[in-house]
XYZ file of C-alpha atoms in Angstrom:
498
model
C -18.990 -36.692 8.144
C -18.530 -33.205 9.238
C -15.089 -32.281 10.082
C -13.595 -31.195 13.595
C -14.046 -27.135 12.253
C -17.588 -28.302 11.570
C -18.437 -29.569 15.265
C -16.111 -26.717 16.644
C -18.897 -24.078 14.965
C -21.583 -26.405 15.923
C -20.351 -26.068 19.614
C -20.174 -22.041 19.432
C -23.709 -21.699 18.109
C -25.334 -23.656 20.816
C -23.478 -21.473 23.144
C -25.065 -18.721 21.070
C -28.490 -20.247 21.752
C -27.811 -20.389 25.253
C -26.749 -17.522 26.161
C -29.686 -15.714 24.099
C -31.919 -18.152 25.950
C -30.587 -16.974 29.196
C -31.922 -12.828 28.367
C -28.346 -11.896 26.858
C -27.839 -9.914 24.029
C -25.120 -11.242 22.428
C -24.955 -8.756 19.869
C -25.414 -5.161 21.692
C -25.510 -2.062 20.153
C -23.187 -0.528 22.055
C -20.438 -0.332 25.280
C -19.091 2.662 27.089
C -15.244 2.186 26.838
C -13.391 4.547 29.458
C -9.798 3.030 28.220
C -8.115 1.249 25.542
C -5.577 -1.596 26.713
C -2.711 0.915 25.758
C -4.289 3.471 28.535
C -5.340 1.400 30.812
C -1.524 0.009 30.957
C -0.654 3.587 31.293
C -3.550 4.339 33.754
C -1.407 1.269 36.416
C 1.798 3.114 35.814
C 0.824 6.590 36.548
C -1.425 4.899 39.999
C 1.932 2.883 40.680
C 4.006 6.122 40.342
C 1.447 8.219 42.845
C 0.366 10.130 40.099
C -3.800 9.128 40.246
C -5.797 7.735 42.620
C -7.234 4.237 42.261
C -10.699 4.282 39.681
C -12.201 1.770 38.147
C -11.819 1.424 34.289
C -13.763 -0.967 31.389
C -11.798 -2.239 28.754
C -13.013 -3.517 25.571
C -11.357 -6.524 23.166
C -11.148 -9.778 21.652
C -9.957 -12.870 23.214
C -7.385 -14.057 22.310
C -6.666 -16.308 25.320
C -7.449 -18.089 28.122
C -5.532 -19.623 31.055
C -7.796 -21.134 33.734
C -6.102 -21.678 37.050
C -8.997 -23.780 39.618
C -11.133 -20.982 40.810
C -9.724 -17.912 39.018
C -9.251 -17.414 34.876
C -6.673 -15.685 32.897
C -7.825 -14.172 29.959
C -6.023 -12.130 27.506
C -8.205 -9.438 25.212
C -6.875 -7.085 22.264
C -7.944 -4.155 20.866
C -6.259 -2.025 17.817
C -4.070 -0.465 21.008
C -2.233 -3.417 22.450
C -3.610 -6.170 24.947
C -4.143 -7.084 28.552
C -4.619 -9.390 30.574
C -8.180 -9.992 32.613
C -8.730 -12.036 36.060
C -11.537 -13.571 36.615
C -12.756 -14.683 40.013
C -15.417 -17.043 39.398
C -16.409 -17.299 43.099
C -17.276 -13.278 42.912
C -18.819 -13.242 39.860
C -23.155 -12.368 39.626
C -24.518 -15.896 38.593
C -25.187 -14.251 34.826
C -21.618 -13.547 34.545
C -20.368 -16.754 35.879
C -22.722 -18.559 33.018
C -21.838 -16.015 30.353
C -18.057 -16.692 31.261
C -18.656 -20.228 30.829
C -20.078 -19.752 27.164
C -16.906 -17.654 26.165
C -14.399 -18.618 23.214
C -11.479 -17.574 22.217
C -12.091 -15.144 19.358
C -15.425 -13.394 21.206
C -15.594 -9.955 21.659
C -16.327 -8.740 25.515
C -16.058 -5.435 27.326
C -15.037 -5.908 31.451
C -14.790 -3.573 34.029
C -12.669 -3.511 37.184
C -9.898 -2.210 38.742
C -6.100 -2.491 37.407
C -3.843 -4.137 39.421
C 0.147 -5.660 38.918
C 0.212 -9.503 39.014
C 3.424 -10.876 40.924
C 4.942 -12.180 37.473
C 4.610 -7.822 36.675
C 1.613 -8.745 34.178
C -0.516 -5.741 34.300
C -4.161 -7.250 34.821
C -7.745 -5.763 35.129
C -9.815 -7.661 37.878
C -12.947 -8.025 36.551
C -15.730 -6.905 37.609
C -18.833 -7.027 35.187
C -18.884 -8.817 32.014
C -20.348 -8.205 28.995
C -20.496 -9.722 25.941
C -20.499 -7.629 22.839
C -20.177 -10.098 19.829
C -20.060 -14.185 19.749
C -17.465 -15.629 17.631
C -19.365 -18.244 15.753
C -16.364 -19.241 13.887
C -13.079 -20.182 15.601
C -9.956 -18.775 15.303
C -6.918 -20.453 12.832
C -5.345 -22.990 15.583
C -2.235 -21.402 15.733
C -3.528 -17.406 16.304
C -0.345 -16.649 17.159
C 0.768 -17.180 13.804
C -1.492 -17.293 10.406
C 0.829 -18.787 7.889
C -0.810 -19.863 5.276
C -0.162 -17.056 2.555
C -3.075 -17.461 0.473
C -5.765 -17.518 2.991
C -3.972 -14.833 4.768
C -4.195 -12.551 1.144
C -8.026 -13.854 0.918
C -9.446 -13.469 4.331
C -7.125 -10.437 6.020
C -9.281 -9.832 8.415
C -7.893 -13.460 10.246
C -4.250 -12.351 9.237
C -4.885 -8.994 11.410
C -6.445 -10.943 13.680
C -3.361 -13.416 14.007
C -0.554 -11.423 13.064
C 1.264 -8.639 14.948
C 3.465 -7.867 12.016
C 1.049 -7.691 9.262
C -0.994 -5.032 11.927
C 2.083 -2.991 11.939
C 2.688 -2.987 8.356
C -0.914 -1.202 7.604
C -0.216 1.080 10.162
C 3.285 2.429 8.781
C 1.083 2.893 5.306
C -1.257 5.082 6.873
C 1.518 7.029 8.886
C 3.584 7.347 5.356
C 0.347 8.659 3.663
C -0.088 11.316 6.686
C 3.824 12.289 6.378
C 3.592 12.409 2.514
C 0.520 15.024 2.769
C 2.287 17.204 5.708
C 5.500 17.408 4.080
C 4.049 18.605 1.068
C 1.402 20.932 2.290
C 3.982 22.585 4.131
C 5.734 23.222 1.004
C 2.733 24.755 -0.984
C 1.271 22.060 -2.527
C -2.333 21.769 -3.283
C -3.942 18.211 -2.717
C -6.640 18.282 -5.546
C -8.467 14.894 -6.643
C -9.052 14.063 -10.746
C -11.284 11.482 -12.215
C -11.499 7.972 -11.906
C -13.234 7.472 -14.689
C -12.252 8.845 -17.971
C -12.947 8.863 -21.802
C -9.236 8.481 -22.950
C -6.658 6.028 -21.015
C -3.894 8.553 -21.284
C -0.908 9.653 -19.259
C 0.962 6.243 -19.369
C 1.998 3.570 -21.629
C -0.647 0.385 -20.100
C -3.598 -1.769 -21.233
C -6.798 0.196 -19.465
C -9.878 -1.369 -17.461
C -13.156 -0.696 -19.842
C -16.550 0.121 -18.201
C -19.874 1.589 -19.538
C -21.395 4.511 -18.442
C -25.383 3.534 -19.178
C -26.889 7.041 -19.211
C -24.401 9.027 -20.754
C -24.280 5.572 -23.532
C -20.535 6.009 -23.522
C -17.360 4.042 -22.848
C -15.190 5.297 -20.158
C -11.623 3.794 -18.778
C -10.036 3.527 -15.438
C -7.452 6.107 -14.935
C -3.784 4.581 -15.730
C -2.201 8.059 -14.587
C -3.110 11.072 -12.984
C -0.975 12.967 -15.215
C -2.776 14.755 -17.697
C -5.926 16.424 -15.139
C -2.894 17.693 -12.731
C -0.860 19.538 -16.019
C -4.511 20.671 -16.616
C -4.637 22.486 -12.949
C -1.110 23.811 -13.668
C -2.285 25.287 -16.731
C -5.292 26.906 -14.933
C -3.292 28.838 -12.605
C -2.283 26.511 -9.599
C 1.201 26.651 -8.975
C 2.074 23.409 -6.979
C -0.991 20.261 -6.816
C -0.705 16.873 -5.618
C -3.244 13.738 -5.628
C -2.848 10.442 -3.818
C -5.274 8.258 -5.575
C -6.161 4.872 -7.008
C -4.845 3.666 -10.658
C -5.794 0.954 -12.402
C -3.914 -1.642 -15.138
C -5.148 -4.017 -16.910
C -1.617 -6.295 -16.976
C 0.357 -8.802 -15.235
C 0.503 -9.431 -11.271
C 3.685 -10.242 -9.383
C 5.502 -9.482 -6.144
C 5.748 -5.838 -7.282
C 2.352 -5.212 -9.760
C -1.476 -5.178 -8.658
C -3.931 -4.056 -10.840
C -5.224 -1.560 -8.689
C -2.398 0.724 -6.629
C -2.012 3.624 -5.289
C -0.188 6.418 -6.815
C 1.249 9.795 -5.530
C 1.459 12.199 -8.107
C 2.518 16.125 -7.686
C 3.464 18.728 -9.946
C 5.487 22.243 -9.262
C 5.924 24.917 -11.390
C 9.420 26.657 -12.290
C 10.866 23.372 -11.103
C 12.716 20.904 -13.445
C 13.985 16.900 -12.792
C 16.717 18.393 -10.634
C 14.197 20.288 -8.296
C 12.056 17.098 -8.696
C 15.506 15.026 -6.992
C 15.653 16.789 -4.511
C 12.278 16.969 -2.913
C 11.993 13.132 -3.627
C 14.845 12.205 -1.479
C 14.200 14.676 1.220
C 10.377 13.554 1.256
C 11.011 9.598 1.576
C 13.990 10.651 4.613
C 11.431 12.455 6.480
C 8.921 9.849 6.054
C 11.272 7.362 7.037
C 12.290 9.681 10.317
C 9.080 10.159 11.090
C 7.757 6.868 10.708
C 10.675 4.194 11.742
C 12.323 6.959 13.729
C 15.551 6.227 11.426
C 16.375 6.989 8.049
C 18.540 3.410 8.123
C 16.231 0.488 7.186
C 16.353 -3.568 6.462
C 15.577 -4.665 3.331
C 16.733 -8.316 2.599
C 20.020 -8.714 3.639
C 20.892 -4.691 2.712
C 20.838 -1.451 4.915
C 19.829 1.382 2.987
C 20.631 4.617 3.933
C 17.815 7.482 2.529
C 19.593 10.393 3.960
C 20.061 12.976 1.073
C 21.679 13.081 -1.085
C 21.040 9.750 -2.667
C 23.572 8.544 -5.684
C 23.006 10.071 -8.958
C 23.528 7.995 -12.317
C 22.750 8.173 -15.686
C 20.965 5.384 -17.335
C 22.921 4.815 -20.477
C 26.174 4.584 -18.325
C 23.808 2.177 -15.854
C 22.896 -0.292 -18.771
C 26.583 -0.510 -19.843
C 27.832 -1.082 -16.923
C 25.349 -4.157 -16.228
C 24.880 -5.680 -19.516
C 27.256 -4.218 -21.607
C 24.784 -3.256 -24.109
C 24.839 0.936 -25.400
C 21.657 1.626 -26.555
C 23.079 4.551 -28.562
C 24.802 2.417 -30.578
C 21.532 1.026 -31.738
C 19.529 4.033 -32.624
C 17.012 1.572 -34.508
C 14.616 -1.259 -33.016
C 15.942 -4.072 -35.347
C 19.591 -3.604 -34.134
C 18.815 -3.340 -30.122
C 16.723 -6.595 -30.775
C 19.719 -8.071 -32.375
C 22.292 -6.885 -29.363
C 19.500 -8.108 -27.205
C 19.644 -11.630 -28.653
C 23.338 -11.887 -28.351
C 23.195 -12.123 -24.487
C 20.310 -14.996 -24.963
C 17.630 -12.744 -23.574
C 14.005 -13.595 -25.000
C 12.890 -10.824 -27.044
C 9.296 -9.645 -27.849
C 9.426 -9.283 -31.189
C 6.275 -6.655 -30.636
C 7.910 -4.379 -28.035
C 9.648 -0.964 -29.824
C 12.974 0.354 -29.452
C 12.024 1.923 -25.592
C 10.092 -1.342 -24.495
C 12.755 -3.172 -25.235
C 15.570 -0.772 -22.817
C 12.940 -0.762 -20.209
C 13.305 -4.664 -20.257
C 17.280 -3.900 -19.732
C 16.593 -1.617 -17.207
C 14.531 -4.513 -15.476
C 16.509 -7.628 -16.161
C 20.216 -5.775 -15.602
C 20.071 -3.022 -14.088
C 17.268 -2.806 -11.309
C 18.371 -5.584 -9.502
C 21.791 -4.530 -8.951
C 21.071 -0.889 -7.770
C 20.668 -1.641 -3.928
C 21.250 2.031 -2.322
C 19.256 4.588 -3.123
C 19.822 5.670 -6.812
C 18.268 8.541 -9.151
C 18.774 6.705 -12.525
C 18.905 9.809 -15.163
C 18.842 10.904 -18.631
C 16.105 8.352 -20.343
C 15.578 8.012 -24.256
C 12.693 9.921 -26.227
C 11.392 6.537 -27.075
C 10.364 5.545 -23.469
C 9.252 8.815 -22.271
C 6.483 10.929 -24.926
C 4.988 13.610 -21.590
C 9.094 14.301 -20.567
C 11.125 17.675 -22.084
C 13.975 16.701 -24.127
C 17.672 17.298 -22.942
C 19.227 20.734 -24.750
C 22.212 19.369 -25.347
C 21.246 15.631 -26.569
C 17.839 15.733 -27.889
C 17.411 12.257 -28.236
C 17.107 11.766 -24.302
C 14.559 13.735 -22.119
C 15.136 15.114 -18.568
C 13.775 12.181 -17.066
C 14.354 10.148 -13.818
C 13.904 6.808 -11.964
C 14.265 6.289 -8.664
C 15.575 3.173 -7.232
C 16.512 1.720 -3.904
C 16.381 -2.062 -2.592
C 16.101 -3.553 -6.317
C 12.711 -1.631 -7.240
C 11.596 1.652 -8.732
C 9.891 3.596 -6.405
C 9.785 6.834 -8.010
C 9.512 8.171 -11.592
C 9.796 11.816 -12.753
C 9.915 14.070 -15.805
C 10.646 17.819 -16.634
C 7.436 18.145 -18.249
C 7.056 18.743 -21.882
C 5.404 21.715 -22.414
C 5.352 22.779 -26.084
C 1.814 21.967 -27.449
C 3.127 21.175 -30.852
C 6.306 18.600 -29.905
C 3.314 17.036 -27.779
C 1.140 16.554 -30.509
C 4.219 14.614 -32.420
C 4.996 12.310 -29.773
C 1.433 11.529 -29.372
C 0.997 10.878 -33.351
C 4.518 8.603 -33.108
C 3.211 7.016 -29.869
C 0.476 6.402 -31.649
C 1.970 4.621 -34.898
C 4.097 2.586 -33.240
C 0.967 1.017 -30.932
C -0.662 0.436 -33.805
C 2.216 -1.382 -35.641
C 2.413 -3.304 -32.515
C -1.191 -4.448 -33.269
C -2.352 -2.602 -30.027
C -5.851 -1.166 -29.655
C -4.619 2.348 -30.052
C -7.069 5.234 -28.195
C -7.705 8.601 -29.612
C -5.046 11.545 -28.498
C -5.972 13.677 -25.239
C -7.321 16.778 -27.917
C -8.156 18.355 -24.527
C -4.926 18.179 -22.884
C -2.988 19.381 -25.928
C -5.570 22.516 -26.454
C -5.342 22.869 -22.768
C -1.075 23.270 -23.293
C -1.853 25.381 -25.789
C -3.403 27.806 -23.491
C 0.106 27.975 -21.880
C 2.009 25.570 -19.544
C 5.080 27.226 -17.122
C 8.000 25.215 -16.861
C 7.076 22.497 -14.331
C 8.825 19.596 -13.028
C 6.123 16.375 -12.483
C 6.563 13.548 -9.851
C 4.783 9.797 -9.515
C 5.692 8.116 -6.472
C 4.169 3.992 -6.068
C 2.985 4.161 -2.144
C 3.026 0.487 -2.578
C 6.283 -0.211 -3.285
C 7.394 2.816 -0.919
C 5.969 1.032 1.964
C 7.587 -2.243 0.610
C 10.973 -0.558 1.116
C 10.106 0.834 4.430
C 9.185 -2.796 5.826
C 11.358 -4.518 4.629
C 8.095 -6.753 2.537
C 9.396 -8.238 -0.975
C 5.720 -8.701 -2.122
C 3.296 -6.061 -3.055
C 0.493 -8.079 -1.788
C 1.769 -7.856 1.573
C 1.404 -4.550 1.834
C -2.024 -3.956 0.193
C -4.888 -5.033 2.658
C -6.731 -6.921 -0.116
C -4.796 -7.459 -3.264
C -6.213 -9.008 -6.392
C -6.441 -12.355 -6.552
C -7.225 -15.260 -8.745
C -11.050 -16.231 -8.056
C -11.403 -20.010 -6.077
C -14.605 -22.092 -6.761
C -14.397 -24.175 -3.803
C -16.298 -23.599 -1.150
C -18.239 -19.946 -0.127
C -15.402 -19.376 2.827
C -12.341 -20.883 4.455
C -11.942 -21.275 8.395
């Protein structure tokens, strides 16, 4: 027995065949827009105001609905602008609009023209005039448009949540306004937006698990990049002074409300810069954006204001740890001893994970959560950081950073290490300990280390998750919300949903 979707579809394709029956095109190739909704709404004021003479306009959209009032029609249309509101006079409509009009659904795409006009309720309305019809919804619209709630289909078929939802409309565009900002702000200061390959023969730059494909006519292996690190120190080395990529990385590891496989990752290098410099253009780069953007640098985020005007609070991470778990890591200088501190406050321990795996899961479980305003986290051990330059006073901590705000890291940042030989150690002890983690452990970068031995300037290095940036900026507590198709797991039922 087919279901009530079923005969709804059924319905909208034998309007299809009528109105193709009748010598319409239902699918033209084309329609000469003068306005969006968004001018046309502007077009009334400036007419109302005596700033243009009356003109007729033709405004393009979807329906999205439809009042009928005896002899004349309401019918609301958006486009990526805004909406408005159409009048129909059946009585004055040619005899192929008036059966066209008939064979509309909410959900079709038309283009009208007419002239604007204010209705008494100070609903700004086009009276139409011609109608045409430039694509037939053959599938109808979620019941309650005004509303898609159902979070799964709304991750799995976007194209209805952007359809139904305001909100998740607005979200995309703030990501592609913080992408603009992100590239102005730093091509004003010098930087050089370069772009590195996707597809490489070592998975290097980060500790994560790579995606493996096969290249067929080159008969070689190649990974998808986990960092863009290593190709940008390359350009510093060849001469370029500041370079920045925003580009795609890939991880072969867990999903949650803050990890995807695929993200997107800013990444920028400076030379003569260290961590410090690093600070400072972070938190002046995300208050911009946020002025720009949001027009404040105050936003919501849960039940918190956060405040990104510079400067944002400065802590270091041993200090952090203490202070929210009680635990000093330099007090356990080995793995065995953290693990056994670790057990004492009943948290699960990996048994696997090294001596830096296993702070990173304090930083996580203690400390992230708690830091709410936004917080430069400072001063991390050589064990979690193998590309970062070691302090000169302490050389068992690197000048490293984490930035923080709203419970997540948005930000990470090194003074870069730039002697060839200290590089090639922490590689080799990277290496061991992967492999006495029973890891599949990948050759070392002989490139990248020949490349710093060519000579590397002091140069302070920069990864900033867009993702989780635009997260913070509206006020979204899932990753997938803000990514317009996030991974998810494959369902066997069925070849679509309605």
């Amino acid at each position: 027995m087919a279901s009530r979707l079923d005969r709804i579809a059924e319905q909208r394709r034998e309007k299809l065949d009528r109105i193709r029956a009748s010598g319409i095109n239902p699918y033209p190739h084309k329609y000469h827009r003068s306005h969006t909704t968004q001018q046309a709404t502007d077009l009334l004021k400036q007419k109302e105001d005596g700033l243009t003479q009356e003109e007729e306009v033709s405004v393009a959209g979807r329906i999205m609905a439809n009042r009928p009032m005896g002899k004349i029609s309401f019918l609301d249309i958006r486009d990526s602008t805004g909406k408005i509101q159409l009048c129909f006079h059946k009585e004055y409509l040619s005899e192929e609009n008036l059966g066209l009009f008939k064979d509309l659904d909410i959900g079709d795409i038309i283009g009208t023209s007419g002239k604007l006009f204010r209705t008494k309720s100070g609903e700004p309305t086009l009276e139409v005039e011609d109608l045409t019809l430039l694509a037939k919804s053959l599938q109808p619209l979620p019941e309650k448009w005004h509303g898609l709630s159902d979070i799964d289909k709304r991750y799995r078929q976007r194209y209805l949540d952007l359809i139904a939802n305001a909100e998740a409309r607005e979200i995309f565009r703030v990501r592609s306004q913080v992408i603009t900002v992100i590239r102005q702000f730093l091509n004003q200061r010098g930087f050089l937006e370069v772009e590195t390959p996707v597809l490489q023969p070592l998975a290097g730059g980060a500790l994560a698990r790579p995606f493996t494909t096969h290249h067929h006519t080159l008969d070689q292996d190649f990974y998808l990049r986990i960092a863009i690190e290593l190709h940008l120190k390359r350009l510093i080395v060849g001469g370029f002074d500041r370079v920045y990529e925003l580009g795609r990385i890939f991880r072969n590891e867990g999903i949650s409300t803050k990890h995807n496989p695929e993200f997107t990752m800013l990444e920028c290098y400076q030379t003569y810069a260290d961590y410090n410099d690093v600070m400072s253009t972070v938190e002046g780069m995300v208050s911009q954006i946020s002025q720009q953007v949001l027009g404040t640098a105050k936003v919501e985020f849960g039940d918190d204001t956060l405040n990104l005007k510079p400067p944002w609070q400065r802590l270091e991470l041993r200090q952090a740890i203490i202070k929210y778990s009680g635990i000093d890591f330099e007090e356990y200088p080995d793995v065995g001893s953290l693990r056994e501190a670790m057990l004492g406050l009943n948290i699960e321990v990996d048994p696997q994970k090294d001596r830096g795996r296993l702070i990173d899961e304090l930083i996580s479980t203690f400390v992230e959560p708690n830091i709410i305003q936004p917080t430069f986290l400072l001063d991390y051990p050589v064990d979690m950081s193998p590309l970062a330059k070691a302090k000169p006073d302490n050389n068992r901590l690197v000048e490293r950073f984490e930035a923080f705000a709203g419970g997540i890291e948005i930000a990470n940042a090194f003074s870069e290490l730039n002697d060839p030989i200290e590089q090639r150690q922490r590689f080799l002890q990277q290496q061991k300990q992967r492999q006495a983690e029973g890891e599949i452990v990948e050759s070392i970068d002989e490139d990248f280390l020949l490349a710093l031995e060519y000579g590397m300037p002091p140069t302070g290095g920069l990864g900033v998750g867009i993702d989780r940036l635009v997260m913070l900026l509206t006020g979204q507590q899932s990753i997938r919300e803000v990514i317009l198709f996030p991974q998810l797991r494959e369902k066997n039922e069925g070849k679509h949903e309605s």
